[in-house]
PDB file of C-alpha atoms in Angstrom:
ATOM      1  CA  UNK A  20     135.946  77.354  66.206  1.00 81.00           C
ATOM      2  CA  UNK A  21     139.053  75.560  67.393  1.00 87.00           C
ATOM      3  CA  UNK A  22     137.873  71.393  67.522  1.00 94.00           C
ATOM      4  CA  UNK A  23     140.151  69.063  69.460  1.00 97.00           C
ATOM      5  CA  UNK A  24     140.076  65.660  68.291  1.00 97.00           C
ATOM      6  CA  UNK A  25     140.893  62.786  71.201  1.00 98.00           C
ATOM      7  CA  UNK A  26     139.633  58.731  70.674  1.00 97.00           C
ATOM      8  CA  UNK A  27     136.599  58.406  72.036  1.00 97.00           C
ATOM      9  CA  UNK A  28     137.418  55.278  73.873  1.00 97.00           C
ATOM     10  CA  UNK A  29     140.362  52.619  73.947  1.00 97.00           C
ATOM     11  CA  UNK A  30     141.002  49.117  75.130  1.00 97.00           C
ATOM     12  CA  UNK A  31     144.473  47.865  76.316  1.00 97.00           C
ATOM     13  CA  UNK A  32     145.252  44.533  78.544  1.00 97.00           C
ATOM     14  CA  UNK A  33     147.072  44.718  81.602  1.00 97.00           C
ATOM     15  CA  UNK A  34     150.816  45.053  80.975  1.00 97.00           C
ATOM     16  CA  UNK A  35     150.671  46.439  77.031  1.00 97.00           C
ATOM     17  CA  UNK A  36     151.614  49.643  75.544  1.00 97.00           C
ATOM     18  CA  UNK A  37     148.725  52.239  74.025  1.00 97.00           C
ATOM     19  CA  UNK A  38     149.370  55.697  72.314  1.00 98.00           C
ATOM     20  CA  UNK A  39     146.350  58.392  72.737  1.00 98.00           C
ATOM     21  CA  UNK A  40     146.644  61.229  70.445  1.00 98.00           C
ATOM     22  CA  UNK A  41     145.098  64.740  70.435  1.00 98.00           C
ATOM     23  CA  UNK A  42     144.969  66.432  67.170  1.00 97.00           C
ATOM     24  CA  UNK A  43     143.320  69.952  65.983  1.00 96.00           C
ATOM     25  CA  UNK A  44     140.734  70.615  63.090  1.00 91.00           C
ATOM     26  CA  UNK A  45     143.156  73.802  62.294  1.00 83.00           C
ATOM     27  CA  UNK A  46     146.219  72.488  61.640  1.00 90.00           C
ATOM     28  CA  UNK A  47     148.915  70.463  63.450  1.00 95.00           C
ATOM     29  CA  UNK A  48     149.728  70.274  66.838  1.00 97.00           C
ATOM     30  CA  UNK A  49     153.356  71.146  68.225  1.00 96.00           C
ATOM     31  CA  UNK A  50     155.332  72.143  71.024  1.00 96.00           C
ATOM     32  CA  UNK A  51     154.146  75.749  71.191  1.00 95.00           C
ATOM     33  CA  UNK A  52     150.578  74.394  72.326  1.00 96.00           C
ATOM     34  CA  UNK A  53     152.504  73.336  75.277  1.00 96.00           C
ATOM     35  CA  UNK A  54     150.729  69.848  75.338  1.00 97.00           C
ATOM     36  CA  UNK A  55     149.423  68.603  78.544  1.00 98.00           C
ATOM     37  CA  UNK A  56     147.613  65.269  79.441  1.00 98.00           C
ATOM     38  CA  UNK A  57     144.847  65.136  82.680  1.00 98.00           C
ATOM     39  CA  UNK A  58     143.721  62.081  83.861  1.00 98.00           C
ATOM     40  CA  UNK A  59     140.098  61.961  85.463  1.00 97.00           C
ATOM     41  CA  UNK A  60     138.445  59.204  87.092  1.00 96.00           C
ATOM     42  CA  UNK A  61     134.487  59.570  87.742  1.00 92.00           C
ATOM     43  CA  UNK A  62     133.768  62.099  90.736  1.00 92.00           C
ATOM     44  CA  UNK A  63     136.984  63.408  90.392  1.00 96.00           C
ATOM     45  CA  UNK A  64     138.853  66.232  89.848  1.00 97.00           C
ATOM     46  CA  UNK A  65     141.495  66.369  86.664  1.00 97.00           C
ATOM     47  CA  UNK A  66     145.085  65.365  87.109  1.00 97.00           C
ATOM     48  CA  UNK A  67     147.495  66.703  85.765  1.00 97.00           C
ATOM     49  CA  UNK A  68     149.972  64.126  84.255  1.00 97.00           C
ATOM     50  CA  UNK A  69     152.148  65.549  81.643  1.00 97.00           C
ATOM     51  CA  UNK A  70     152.766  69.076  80.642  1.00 97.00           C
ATOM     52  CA  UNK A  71     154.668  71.451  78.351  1.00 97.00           C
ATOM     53  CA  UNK A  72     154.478  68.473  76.202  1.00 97.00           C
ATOM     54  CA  UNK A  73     156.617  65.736  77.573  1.00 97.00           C
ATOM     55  CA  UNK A  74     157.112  66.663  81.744  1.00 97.00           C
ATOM     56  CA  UNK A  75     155.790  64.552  83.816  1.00 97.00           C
ATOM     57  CA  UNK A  76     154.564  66.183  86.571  1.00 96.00           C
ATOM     58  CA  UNK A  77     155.052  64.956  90.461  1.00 94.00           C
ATOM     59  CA  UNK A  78     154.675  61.452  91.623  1.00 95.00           C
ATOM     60  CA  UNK A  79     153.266  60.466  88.001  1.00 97.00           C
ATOM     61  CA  UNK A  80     155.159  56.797  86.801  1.00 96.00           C
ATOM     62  CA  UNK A  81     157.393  57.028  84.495  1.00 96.00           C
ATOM     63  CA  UNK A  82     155.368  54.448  82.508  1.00 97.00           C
ATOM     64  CA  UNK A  83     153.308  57.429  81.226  1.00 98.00           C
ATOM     65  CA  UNK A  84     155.381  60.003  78.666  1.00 98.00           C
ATOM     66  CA  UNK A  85     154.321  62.567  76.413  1.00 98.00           C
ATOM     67  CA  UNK A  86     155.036  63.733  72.865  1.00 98.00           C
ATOM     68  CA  UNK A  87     154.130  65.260  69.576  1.00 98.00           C
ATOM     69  CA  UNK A  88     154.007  62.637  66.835  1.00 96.00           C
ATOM     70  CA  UNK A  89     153.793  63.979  63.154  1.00 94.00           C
ATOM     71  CA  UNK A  90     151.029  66.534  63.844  1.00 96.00           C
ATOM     72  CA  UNK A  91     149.096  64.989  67.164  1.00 98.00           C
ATOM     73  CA  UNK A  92     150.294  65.624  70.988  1.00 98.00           C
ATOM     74  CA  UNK A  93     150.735  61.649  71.990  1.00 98.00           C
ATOM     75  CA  UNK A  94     150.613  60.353  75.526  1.00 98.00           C
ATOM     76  CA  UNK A  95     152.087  57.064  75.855  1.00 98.00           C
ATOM     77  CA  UNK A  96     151.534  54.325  78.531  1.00 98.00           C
ATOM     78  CA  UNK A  97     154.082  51.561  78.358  1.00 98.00           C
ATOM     79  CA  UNK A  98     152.932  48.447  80.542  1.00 97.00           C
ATOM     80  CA  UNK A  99     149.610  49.379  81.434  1.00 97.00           C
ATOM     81  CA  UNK A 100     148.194  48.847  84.588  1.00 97.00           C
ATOM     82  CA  UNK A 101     144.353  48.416  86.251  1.00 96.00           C
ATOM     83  CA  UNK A 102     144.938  51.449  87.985  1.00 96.00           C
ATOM     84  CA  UNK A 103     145.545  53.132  84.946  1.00 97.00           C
ATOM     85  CA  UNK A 104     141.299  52.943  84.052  1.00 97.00           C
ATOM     86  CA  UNK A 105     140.445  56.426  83.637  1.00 97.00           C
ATOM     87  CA  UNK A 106     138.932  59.467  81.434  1.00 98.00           C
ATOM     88  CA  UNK A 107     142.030  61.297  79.986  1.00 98.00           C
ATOM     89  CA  UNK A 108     141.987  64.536  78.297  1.00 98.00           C
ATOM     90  CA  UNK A 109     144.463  66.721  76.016  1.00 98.00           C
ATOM     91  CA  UNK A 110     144.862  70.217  76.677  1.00 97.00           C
ATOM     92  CA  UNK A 111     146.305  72.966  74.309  1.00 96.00           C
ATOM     93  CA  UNK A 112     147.337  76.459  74.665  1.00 94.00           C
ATOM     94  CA  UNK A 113     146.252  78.286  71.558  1.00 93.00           C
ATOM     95  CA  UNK A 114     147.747  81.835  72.790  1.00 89.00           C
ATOM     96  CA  UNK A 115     146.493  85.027  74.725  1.00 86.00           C
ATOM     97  CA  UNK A 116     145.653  82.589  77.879  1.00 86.00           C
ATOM     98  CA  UNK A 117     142.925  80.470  75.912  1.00 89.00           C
ATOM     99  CA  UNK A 118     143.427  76.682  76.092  1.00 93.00           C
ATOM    100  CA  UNK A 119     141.540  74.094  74.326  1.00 95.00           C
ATOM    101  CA  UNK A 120     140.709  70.364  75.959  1.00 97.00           C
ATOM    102  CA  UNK A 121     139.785  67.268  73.674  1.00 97.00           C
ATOM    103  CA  UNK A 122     136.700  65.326  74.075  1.00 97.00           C
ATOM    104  CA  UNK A 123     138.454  62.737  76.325  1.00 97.00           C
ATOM    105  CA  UNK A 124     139.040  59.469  75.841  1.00 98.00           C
ATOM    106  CA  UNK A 125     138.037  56.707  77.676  1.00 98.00           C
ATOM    107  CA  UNK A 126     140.572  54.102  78.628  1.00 98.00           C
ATOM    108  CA  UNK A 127     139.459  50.562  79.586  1.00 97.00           C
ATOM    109  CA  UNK A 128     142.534  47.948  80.920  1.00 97.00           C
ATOM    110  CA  UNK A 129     140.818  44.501  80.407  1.00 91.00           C
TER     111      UNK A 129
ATOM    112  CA  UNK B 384     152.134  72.077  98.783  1.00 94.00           C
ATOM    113  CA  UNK B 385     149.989  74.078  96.089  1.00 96.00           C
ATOM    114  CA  UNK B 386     146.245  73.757  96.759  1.00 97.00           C
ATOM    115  CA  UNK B 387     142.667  74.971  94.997  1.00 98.00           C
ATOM    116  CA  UNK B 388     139.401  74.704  96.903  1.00 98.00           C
ATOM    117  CA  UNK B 389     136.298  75.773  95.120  1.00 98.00           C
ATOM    118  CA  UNK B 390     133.259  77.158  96.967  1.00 98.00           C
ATOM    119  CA  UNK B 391     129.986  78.646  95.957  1.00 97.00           C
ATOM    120  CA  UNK B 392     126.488  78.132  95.658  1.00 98.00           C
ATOM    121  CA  UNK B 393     124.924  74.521  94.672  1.00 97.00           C
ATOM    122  CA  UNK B 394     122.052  75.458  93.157  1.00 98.00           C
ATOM    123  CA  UNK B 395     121.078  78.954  91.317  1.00 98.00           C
ATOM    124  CA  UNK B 396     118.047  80.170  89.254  1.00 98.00           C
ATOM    125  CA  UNK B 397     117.771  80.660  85.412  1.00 98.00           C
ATOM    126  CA  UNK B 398     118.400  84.231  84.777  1.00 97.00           C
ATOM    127  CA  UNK B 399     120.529  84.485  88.115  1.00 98.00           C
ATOM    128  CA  UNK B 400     124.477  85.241  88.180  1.00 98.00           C
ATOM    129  CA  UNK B 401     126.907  82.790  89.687  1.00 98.00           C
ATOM    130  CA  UNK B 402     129.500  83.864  91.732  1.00 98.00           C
ATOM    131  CA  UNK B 403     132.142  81.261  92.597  1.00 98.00           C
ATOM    132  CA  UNK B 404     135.502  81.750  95.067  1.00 98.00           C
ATOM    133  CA  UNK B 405     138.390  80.004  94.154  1.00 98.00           C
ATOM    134  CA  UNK B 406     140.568  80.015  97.805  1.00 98.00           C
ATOM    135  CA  UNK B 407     144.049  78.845  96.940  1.00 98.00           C
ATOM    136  CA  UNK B 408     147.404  78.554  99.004  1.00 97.00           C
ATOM    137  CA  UNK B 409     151.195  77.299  98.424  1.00 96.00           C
ATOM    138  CA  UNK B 410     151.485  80.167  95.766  1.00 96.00           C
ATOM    139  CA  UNK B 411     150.423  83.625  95.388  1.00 95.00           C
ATOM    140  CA  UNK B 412     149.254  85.375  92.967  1.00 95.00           C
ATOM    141  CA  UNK B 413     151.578  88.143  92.762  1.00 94.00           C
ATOM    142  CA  UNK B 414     153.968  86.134  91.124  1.00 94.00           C
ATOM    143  CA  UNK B 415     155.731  86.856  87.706  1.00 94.00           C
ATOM    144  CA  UNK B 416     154.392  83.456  85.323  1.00 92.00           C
ATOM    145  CA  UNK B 417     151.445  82.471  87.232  1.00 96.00           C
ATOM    146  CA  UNK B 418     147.508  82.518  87.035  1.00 96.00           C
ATOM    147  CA  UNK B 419     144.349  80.980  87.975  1.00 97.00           C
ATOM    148  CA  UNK B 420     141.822  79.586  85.576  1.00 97.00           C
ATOM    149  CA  UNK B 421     138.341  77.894  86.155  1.00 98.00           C
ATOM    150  CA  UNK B 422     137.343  75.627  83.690  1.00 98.00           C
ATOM    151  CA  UNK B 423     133.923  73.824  83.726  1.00 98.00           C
ATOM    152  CA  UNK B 424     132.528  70.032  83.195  1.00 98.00           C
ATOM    153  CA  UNK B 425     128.898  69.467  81.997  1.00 97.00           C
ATOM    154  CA  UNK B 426     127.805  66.102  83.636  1.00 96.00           C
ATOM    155  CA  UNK B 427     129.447  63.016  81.342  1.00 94.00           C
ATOM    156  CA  UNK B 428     130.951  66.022  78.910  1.00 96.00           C
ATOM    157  CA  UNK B 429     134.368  67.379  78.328  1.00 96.00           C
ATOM    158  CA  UNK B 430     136.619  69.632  80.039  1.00 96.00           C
ATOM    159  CA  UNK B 431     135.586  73.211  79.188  1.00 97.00           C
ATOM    160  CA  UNK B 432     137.950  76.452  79.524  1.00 96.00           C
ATOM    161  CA  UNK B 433     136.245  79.745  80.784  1.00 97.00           C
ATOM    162  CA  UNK B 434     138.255  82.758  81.676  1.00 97.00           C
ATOM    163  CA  UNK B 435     142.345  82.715  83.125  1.00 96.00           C
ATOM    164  CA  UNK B 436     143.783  86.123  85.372  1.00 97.00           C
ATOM    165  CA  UNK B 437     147.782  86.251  85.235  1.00 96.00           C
ATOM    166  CA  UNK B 438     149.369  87.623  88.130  1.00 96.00           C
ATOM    167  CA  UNK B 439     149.522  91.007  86.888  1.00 95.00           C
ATOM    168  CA  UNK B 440     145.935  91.461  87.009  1.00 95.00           C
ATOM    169  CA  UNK B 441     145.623  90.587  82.876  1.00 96.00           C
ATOM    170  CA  UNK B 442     142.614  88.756  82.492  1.00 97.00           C
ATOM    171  CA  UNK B 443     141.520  86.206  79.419  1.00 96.00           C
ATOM    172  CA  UNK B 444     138.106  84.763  78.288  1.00 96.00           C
ATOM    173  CA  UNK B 445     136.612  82.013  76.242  1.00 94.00           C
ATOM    174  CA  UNK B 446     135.434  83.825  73.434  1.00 92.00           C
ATOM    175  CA  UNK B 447     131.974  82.226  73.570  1.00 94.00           C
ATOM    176  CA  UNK B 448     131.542  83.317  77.142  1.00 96.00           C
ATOM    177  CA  UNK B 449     133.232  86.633  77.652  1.00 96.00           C
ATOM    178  CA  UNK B 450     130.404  88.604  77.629  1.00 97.00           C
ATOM    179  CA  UNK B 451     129.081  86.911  80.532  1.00 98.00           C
ATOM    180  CA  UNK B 452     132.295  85.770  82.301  1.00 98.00           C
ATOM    181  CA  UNK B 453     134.432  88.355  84.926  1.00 98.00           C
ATOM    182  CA  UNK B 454     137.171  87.142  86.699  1.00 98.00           C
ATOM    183  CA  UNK B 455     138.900  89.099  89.559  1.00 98.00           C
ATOM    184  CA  UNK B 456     141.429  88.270  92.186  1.00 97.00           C
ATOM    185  CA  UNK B 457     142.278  89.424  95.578  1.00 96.00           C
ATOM    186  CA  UNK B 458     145.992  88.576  96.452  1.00 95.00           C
ATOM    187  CA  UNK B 459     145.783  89.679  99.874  1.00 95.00           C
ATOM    188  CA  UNK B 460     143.185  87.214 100.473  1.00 97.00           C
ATOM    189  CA  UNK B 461     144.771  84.483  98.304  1.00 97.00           C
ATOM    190  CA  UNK B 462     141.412  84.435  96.473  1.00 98.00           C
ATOM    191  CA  UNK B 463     140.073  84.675  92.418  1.00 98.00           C
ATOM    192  CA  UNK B 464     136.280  85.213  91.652  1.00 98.00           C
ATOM    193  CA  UNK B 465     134.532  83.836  88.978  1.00 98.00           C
ATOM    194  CA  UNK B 466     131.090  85.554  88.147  1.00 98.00           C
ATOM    195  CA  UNK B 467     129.029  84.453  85.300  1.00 98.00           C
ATOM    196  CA  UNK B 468     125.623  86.142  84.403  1.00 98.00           C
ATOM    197  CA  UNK B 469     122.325  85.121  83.098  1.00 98.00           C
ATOM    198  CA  UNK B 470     122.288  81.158  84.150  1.00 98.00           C
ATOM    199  CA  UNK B 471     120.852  78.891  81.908  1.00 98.00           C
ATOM    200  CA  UNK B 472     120.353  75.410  82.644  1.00 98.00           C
ATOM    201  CA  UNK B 473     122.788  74.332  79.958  1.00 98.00           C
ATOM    202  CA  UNK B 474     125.500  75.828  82.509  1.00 98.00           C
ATOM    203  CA  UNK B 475     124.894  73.263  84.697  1.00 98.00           C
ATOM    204  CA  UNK B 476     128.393  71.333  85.693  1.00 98.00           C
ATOM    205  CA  UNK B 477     130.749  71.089  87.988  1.00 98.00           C
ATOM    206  CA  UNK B 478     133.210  74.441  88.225  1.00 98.00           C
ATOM    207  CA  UNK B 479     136.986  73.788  88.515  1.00 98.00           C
ATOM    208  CA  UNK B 480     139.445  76.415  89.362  1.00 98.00           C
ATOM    209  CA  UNK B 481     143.339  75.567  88.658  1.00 97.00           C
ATOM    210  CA  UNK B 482     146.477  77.204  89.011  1.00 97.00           C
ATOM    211  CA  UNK B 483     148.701  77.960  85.665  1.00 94.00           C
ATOM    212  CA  UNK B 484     152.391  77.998  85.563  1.00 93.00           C
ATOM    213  CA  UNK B 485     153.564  79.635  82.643  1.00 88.00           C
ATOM    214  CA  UNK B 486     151.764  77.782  79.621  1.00 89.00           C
ATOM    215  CA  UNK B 487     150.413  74.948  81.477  1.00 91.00           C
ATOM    216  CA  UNK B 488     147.914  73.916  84.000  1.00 93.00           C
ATOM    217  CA  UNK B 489     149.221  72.243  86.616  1.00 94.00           C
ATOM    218  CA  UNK B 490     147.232  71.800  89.784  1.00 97.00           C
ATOM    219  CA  UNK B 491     143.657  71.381  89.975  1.00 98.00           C
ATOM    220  CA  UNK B 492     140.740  71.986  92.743  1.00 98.00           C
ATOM    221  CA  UNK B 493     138.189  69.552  93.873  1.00 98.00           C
ATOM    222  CA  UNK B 494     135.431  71.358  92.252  1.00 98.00           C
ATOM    223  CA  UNK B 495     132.191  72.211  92.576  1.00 98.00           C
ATOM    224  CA  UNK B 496     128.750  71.183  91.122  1.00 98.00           C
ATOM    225  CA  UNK B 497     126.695  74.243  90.202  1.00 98.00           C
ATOM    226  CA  UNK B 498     123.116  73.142  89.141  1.00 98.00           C
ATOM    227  CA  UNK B 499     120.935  75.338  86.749  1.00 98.00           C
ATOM    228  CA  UNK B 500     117.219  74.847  87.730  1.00 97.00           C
ATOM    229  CA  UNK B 501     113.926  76.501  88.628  1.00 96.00           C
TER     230      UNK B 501
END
């Protein structure tokens, strides 16, 4: 069984930089998992903020990027803001139209 | 302006199957590259994938699910149904259908909450 790994939970102030990561219990994550980011707040549906590893998609700030650092999918948010409090959650595709989502992680701006 | 609007019934029966619509327009389905997914959400739990048709009628299941997952679509009605048999209350979520571009997920519905109970 494929197991993707997010943080459970994260603090950043107001203003700093944080890197989330997304890694899977099989081996490393890269481009061909097409890495995307979602970004849920409660009673809400997922967002989709960054796909095919590193696009962001419409009307997302460009404060939020995406990557694959050493063997983890990374989302970055550079100068984090209140608004930015949310659930977020990886998303692989492991082939034959089967993706994979992390556990979340929670982000708290404080 | 793509858009995904879940609709189904609230509450359903142990033992009962689910049948959720997933209404959709901006795209359609016929479409070389695209699909439509649903994915579910336990209460306070992760994002779950369940079953994914591609435009050309090619349909995909989680593994764990399949043999209680079917997915269909009808183009003409800009529609894909989602049935899933023998509810148990561990199924108990809310249901999200989204729309797949190629390798990626890229618009979301609102969902719906599907409760499991006698």
């Amino acid at each position: 069984q494929t197991v993707v790994t997010q943080e459970p939970s994260f603090s950043v102030s107001p203003g700093g930089t944080l890197i989330l990561t997304c890694a899977l219990s099989s081996g490393s994550v890269s481009t061909s998992n097409y890495p995307s980011w979602f970004q849920q707040t409660p009673g809400q549906a997922p967002r989709t903020l960054i796909y095919n590893t590193n696009t962001r998609s419409s009307g997302v700030p460009d404060r939020f990027s995406g990557s694959v650092l050493g063997n983890k999918a990374a989302l970055t948010i550079t100068g984090a803001q209140a608004e930015d409090e949310s659930d977020y959650y990886c998303g692989l595709y492991m082939g034959s139209g089967f993706w994979v989502f992390g556990g979340g992680t929670k982000l708290t701006v404080l | 302006q793509i858009t995904l609007k879940e609709s189904g019934p609230t509450l359903v029966k142990p033992t009962q199957t689910l049948t959720l619509t997933c209404t959709f327009s901006g795209f359609s389905l016929s479409t070389s590259g695209l699909g439509v997914g649903w994915i579910r959400q336990p209460p306070g739990k992760a994002l779950e994938w369940l079953a994914l048709i591609y435009w050309d009628g090619d349909q995909r299941y989680s593994p764990s699910l399949k043999s209680r997952l079917t997915i269909t679509k009808d183009t003409s009605k800009n529609q894909v149904v989602l049935t899933m048999t023998n509810m148990d209350p561990v199924d108990t979520g809310t249901y999200f259908c989204a729309h797949k571009k190629d390798w990626n997920i890229r618009y979301w519905g609102q969902g719906t909450l599907v409760t499991v109970s006698s």
